[in-house]
PDB file of C-alpha atoms in Angstrom:
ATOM      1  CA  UNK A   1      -6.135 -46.843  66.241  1.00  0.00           C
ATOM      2  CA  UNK A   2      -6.249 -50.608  67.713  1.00  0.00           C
ATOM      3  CA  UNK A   3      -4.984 -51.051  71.610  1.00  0.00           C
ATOM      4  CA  UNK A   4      -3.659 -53.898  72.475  1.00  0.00           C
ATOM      5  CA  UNK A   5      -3.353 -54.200  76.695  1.00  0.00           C
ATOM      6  CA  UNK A   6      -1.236 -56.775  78.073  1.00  0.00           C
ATOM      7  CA  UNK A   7      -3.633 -57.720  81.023  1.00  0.00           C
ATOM      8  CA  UNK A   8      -0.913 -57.800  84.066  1.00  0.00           C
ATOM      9  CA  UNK A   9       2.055 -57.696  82.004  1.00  0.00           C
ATOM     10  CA  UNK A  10       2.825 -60.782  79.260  1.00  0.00           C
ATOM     11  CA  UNK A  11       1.121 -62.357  82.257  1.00  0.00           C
ATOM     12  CA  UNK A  12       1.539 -66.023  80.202  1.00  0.00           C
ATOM     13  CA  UNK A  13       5.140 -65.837  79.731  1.00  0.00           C
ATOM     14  CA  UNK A  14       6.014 -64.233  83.203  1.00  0.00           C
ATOM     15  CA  UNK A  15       4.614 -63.969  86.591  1.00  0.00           C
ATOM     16  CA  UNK A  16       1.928 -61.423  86.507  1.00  0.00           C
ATOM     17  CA  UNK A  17       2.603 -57.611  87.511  1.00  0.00           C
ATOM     18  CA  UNK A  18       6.496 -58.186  88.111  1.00  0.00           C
ATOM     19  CA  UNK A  19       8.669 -56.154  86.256  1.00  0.00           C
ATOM     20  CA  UNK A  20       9.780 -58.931  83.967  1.00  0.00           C
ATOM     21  CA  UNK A  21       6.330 -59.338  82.778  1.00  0.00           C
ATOM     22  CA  UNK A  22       5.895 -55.674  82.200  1.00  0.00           C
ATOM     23  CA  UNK A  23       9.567 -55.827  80.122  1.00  0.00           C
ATOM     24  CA  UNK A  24       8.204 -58.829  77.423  1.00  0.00           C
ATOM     25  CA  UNK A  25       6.022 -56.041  76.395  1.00  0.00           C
ATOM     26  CA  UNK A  26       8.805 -54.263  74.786  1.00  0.00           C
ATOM     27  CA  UNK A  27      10.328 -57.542  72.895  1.00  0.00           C
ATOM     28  CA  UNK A  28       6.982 -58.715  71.281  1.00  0.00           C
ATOM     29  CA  UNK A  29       6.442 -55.420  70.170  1.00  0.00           C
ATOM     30  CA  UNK A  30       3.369 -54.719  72.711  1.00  0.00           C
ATOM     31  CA  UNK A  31       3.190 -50.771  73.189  1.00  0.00           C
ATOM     32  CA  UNK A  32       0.535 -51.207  76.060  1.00  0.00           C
ATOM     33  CA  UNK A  33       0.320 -53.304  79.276  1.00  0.00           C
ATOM     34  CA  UNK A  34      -1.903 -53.176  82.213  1.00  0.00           C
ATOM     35  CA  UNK A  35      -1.545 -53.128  85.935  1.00  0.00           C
ATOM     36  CA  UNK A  36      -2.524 -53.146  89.583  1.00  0.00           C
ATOM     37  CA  UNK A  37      -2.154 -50.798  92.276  1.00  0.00           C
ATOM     38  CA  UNK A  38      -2.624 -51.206  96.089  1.00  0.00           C
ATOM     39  CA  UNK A  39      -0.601 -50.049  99.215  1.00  0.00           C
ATOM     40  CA  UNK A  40       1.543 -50.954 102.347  1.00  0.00           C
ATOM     41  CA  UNK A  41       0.758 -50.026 105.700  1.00  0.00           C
ATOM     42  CA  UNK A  42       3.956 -47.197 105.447  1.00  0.00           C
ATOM     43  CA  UNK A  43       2.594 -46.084 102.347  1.00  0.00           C
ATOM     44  CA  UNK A  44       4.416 -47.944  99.882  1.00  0.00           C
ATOM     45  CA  UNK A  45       2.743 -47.824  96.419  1.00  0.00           C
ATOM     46  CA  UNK A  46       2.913 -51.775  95.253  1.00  0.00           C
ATOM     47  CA  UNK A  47       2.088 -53.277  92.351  1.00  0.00           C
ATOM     48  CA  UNK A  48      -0.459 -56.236  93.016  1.00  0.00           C
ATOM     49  CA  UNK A  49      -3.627 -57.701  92.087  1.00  0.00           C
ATOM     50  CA  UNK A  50      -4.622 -59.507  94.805  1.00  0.00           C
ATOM     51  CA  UNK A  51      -5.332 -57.996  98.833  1.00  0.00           C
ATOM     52  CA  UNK A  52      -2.832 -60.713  99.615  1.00  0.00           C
ATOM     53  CA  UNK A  53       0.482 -62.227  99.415  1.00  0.00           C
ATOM     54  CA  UNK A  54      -0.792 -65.754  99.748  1.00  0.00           C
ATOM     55  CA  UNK A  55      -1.880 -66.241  95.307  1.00  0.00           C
ATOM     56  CA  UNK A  56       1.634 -64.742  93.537  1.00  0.00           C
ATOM     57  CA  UNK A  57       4.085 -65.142  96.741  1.00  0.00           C
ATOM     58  CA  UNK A  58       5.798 -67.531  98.652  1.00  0.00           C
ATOM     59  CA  UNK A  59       4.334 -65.764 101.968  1.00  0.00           C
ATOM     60  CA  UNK A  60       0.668 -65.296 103.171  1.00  0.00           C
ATOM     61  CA  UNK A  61      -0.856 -62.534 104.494  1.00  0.00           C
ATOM     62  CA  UNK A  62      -2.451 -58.927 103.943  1.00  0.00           C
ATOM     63  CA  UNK A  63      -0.201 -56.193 101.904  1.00  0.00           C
ATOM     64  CA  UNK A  64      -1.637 -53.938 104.119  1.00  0.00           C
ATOM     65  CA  UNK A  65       0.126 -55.689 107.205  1.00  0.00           C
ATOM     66  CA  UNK A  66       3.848 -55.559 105.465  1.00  0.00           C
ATOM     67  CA  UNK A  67       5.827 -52.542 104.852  1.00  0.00           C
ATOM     68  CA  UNK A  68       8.669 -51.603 101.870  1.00  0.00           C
ATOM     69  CA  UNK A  69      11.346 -53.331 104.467  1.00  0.00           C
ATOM     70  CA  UNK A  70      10.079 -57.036 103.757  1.00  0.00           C
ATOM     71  CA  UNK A  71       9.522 -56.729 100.092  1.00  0.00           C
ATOM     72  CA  UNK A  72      13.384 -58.296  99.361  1.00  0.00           C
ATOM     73  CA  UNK A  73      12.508 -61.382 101.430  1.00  0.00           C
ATOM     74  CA  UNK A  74       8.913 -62.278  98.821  1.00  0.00           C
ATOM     75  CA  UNK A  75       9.644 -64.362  96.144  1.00  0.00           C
ATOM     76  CA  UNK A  76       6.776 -63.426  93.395  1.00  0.00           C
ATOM     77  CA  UNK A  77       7.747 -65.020  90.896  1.00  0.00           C
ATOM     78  CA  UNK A  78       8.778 -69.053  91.765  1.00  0.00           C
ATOM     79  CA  UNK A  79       5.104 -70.176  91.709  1.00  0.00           C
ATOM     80  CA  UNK A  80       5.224 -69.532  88.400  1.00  0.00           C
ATOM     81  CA  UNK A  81       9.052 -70.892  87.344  1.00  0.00           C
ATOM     82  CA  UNK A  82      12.000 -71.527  88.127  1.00  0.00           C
ATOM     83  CA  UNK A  83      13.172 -69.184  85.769  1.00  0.00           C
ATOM     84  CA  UNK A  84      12.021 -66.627  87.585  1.00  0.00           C
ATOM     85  CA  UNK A  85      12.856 -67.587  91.275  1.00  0.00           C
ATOM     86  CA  UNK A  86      13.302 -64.285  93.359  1.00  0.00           C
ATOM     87  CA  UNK A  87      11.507 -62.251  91.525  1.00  0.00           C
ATOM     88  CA  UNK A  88      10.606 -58.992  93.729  1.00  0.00           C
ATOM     89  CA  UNK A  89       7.224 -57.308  94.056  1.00  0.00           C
ATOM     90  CA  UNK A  90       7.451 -54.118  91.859  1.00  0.00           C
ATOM     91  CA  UNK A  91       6.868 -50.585  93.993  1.00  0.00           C
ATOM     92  CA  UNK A  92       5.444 -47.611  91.737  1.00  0.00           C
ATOM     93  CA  UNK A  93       8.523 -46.372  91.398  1.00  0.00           C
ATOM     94  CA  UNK A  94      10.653 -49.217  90.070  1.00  0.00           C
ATOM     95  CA  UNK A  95       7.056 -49.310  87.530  1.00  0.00           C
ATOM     96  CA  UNK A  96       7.190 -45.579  86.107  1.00  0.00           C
ATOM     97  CA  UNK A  97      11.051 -46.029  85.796  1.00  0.00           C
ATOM     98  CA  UNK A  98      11.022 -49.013  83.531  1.00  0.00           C
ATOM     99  CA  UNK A  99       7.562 -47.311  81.418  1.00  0.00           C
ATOM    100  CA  UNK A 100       9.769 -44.317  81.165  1.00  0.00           C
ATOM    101  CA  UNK A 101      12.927 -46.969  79.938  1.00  0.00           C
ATOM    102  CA  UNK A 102      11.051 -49.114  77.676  1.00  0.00           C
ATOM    103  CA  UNK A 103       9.274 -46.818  76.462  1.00  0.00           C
ATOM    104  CA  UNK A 104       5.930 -48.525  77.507  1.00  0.00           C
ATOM    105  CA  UNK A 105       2.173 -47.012  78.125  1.00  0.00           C
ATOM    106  CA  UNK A 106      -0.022 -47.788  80.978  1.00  0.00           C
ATOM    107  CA  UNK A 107      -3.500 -48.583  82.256  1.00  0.00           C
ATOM    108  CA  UNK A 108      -3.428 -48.504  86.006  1.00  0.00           C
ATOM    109  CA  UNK A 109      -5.994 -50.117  87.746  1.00  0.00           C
ATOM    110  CA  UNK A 110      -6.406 -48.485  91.320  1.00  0.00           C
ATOM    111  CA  UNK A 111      -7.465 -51.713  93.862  1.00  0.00           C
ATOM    112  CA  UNK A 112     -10.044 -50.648  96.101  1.00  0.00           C
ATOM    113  CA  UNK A 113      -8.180 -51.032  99.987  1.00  0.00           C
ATOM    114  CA  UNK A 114     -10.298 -53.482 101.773  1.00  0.00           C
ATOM    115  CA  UNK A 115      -8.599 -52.006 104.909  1.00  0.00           C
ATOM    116  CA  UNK A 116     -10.273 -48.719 105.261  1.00  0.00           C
ATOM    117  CA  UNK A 117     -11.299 -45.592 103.061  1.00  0.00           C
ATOM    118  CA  UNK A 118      -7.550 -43.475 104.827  1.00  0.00           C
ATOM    119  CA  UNK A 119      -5.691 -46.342 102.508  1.00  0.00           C
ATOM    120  CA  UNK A 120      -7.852 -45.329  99.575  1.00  0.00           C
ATOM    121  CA  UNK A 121      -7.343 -41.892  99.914  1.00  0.00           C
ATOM    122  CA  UNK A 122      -3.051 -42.777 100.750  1.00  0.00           C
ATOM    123  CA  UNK A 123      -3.125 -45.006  97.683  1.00  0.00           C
ATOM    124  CA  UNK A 124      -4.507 -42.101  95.388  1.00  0.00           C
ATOM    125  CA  UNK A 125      -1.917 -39.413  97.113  1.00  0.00           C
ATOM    126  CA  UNK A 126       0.563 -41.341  96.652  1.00  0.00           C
ATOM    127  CA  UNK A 127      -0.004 -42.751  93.220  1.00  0.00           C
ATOM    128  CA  UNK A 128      -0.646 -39.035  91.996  1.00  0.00           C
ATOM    129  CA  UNK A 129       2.779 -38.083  93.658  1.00  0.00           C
ATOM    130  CA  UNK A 130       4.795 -40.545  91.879  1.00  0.00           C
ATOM    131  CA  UNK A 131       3.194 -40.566  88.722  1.00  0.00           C
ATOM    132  CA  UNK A 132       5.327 -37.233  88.885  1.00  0.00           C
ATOM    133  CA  UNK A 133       8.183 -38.934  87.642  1.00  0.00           C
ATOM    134  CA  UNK A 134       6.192 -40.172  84.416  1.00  0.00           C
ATOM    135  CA  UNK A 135       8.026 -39.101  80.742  1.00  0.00           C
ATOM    136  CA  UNK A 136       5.000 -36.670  79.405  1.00  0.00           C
ATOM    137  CA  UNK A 137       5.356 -38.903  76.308  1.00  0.00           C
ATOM    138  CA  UNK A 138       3.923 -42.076  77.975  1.00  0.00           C
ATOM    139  CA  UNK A 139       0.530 -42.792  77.443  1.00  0.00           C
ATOM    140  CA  UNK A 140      -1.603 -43.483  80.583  1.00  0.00           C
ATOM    141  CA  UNK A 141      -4.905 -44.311  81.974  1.00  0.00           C
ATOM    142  CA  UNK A 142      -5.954 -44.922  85.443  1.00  0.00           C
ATOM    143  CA  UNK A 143      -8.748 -47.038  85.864  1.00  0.00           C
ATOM    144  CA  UNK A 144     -11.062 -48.781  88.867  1.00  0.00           C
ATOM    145  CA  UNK A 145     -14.246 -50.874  89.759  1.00  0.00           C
ATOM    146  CA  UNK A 146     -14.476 -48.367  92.570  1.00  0.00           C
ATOM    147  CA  UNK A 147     -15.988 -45.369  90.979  1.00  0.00           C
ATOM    148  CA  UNK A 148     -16.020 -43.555  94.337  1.00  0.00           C
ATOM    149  CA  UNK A 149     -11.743 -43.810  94.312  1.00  0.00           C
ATOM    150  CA  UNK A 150     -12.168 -42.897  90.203  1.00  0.00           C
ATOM    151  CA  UNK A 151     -14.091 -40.100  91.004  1.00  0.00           C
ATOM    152  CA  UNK A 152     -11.714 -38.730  93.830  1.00  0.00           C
ATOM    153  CA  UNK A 153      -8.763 -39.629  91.613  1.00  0.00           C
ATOM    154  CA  UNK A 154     -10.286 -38.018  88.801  1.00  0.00           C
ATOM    155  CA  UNK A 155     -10.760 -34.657  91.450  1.00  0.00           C
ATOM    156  CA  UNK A 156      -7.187 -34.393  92.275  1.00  0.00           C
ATOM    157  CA  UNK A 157      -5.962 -35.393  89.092  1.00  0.00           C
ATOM    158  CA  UNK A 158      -7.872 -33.671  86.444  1.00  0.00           C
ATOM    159  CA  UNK A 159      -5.764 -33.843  83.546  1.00  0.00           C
ATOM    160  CA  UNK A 160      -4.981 -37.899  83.996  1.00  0.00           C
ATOM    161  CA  UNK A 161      -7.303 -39.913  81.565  1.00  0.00           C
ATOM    162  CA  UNK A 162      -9.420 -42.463  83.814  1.00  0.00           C
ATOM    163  CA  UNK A 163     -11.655 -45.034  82.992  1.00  0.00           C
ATOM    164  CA  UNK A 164     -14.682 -46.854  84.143  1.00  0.00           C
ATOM    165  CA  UNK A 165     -14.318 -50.204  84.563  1.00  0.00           C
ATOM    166  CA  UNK A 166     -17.807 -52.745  84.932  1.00  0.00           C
ATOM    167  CA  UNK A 167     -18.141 -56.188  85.145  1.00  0.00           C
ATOM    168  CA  UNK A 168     -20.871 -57.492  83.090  1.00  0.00           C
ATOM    169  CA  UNK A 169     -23.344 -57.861  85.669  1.00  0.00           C
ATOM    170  CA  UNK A 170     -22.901 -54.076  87.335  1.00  0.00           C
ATOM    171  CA  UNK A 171     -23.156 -52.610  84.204  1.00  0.00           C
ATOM    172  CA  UNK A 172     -26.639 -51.386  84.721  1.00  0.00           C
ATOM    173  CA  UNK A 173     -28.250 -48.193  82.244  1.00  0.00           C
ATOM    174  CA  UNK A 174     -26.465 -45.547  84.454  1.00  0.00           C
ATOM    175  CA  UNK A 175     -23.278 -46.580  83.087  1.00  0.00           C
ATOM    176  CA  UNK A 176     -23.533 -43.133  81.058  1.00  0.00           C
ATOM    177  CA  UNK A 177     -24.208 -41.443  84.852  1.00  0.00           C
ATOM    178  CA  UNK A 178     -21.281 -42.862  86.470  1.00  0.00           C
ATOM    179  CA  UNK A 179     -18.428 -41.926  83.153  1.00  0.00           C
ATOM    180  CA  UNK A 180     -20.269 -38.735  83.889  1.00  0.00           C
ATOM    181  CA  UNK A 181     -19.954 -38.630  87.755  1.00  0.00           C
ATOM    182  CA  UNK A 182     -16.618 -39.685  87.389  1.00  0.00           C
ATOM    183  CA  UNK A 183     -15.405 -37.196  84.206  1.00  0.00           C
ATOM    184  CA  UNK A 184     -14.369 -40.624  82.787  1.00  0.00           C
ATOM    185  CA  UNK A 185     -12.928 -40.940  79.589  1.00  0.00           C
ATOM    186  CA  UNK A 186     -12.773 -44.835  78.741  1.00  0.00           C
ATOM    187  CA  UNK A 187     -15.113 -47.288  79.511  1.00  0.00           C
ATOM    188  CA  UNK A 188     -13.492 -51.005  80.293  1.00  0.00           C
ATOM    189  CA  UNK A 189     -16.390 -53.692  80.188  1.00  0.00           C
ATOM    190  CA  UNK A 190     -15.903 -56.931  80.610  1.00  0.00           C
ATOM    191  CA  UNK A 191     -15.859 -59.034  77.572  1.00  0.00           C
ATOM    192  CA  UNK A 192     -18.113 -61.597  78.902  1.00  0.00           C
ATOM    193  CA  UNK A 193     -21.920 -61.006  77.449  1.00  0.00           C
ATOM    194  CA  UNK A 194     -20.877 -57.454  75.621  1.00  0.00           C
ATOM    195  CA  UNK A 195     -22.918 -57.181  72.309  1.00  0.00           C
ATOM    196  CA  UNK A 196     -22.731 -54.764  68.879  1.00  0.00           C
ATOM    197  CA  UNK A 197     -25.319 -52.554  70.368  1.00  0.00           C
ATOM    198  CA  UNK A 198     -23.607 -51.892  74.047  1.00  0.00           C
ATOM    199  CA  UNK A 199     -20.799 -51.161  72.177  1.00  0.00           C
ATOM    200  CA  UNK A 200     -22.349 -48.429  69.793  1.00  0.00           C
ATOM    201  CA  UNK A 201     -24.398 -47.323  72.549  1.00  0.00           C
ATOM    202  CA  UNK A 202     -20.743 -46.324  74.162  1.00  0.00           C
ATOM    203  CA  UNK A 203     -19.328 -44.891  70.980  1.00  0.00           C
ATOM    204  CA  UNK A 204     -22.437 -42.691  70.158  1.00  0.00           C
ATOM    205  CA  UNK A 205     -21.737 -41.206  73.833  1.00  0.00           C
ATOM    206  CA  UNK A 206     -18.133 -39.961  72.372  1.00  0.00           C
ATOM    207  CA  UNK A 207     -16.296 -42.128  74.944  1.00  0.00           C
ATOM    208  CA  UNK A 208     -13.481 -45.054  73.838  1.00  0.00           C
ATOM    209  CA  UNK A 209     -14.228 -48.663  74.512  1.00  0.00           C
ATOM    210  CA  UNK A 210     -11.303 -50.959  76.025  1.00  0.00           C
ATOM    211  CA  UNK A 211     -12.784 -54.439  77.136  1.00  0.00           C
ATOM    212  CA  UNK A 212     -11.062 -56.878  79.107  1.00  0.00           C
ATOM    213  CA  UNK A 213      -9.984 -59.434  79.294  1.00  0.00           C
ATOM    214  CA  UNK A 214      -9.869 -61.147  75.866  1.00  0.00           C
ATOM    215  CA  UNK A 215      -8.334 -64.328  74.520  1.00  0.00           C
ATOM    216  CA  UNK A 216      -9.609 -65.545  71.749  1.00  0.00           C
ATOM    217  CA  UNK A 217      -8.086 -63.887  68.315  1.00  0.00           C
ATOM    218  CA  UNK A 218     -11.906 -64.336  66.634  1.00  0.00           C
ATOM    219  CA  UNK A 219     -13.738 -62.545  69.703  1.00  0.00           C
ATOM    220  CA  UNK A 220     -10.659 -59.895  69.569  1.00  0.00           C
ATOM    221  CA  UNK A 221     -11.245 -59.680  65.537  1.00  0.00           C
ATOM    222  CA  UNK A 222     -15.097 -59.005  66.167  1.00  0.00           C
ATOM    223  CA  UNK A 223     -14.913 -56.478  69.087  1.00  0.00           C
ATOM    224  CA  UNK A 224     -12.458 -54.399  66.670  1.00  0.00           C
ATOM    225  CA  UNK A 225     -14.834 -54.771  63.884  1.00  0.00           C
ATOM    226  CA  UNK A 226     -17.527 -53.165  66.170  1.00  0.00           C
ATOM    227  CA  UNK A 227     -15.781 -50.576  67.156  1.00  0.00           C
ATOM    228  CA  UNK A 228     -14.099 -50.837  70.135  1.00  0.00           C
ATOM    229  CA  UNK A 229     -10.480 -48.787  70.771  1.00  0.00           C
ATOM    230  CA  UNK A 230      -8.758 -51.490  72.661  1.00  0.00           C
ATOM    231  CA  UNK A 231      -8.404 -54.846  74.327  1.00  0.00           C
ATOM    232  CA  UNK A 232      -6.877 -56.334  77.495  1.00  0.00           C
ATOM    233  CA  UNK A 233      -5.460 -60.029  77.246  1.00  0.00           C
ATOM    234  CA  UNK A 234      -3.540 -62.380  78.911  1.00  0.00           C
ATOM    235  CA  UNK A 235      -2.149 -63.883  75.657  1.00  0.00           C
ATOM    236  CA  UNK A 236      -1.041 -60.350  73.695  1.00  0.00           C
ATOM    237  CA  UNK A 237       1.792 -62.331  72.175  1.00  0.00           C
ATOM    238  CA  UNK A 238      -0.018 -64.345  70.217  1.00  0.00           C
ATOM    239  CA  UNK A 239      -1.764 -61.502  68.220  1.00  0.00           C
ATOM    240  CA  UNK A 240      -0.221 -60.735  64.782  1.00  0.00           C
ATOM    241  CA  UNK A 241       1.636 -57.465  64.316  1.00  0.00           C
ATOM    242  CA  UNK A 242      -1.476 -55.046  63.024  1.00  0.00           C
ATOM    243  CA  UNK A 243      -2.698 -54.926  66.720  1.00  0.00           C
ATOM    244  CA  UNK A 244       1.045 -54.217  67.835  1.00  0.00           C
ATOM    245  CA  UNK A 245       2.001 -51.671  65.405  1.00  0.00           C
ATOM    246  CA  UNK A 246       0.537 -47.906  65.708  1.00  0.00           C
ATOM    247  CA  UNK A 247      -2.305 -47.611  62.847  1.00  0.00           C
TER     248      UNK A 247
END
């Protein structure tokens, strides 16, 4: 079965991570989208790339210096159009309940808190807790650069699927050590230098290959024809309907 990952959301149509980017899945038939987790200093389960409002906001500043109150006065989404002029930073909750409405699946990517480990270990609490409210039928993997998080995710969460995720140059030969460390069940490389061999090197350890982030349909065509499970890309509307459609 081919995966196809919108990487952020239709993150070329729509301001990345907001909840209209995460909807556009559902109307060009995308079954998949990925996202980013990080928190608030009361705890608030966001859904954001970046450490900072300053990239994807009309404000600047640390997330972890705003609370849930002053989320309805960011704009996220006029840097990117008019169209989409006060468009809100999505909380984990207003996520899960449009997956759950659209019928959607998830990769999660847990952001490692630059603040301090207690944020981590809030983040992962709190993500846990309202992943509660998940339908059972949705599809979902949590993923992370920080393997330590993974692995303490992984801990508290043993029946979630997590994966592994390496950027070309930290993907050193204990790769196989750390899926092991961290009971992983994907491995996410990054596109950029990965060859035939890596990837049948991963499949002969029985775990599933996504890469990120592809966009080129040639380089998405070849990774598929080595073997790979699935692909995260920024352009997931462009693919033609075999990579949309369950196989």
């Amino acid at each position: 079965m081919k995966t196809l990952i919108a990487h952020r959301g239709m993150s070329s149509l729509a301001p990345e991570n907001t909840l209209s980017a995460f909807s556009l899945c559902k109307d060009h038939g995308v079954q998949w989208f990925e996202c980013d987790v990080d928190i608030l200093q009361d705890g608030t389960v966001i859904i954001s790339h970046d450490d900072t409002l300053d990239r994807c906001t009309d404000k600047s500043g640390r997330l972890c210096d705003i609370s849930s109150a002053d989320l309805s006065s960011i704009d996220a989404g006029s840097w990117f159009s008019d169209d989409y002029i006060d468009e809100r930073l999505p909380t984990i909750q207003q996520l899960i309940i449009l997956a759950n409405e659209k019928e959607l699946n998830l990769n999660i990517e847990i952001k490692s808190c630059s603040a301090s480990a207690k944020l981590s270990h809030l983040l992962i609490d709190n993500l846990i807790s309202a992943l509660k409210e998940l339908n059972p039928e949705r599809e979902l993997i949590i993923s992370s650069f920080n393997h330590l998080v993974l692995s303490e995710f992984k801990r508290k969460s043993p029946e979630t699927k997590v994966a592994c995720l390496f950027e070309s140059h930290t993907l050193w030969d204990d790769w196989n050590s750390i899926i092991e460390w961290c009971q992983a069940d994907y491995i996410h490389p990054e596109e950029k230098g990965l060859t035939r061999d890596m990837v049948q090197k991963f499949k002969a350890s029985g775990i599933k290959v996504n890469v990120w982030t592809v966009n080129d349909l040639a380089r998405a065509n070849e990774l598929f024809n080595w073997g790979v499970d699935g692909i995260c890309t920024d352009i997931a509307h462009k693919f033609p309907s075999k990579y949309k459609a369950k196989q």
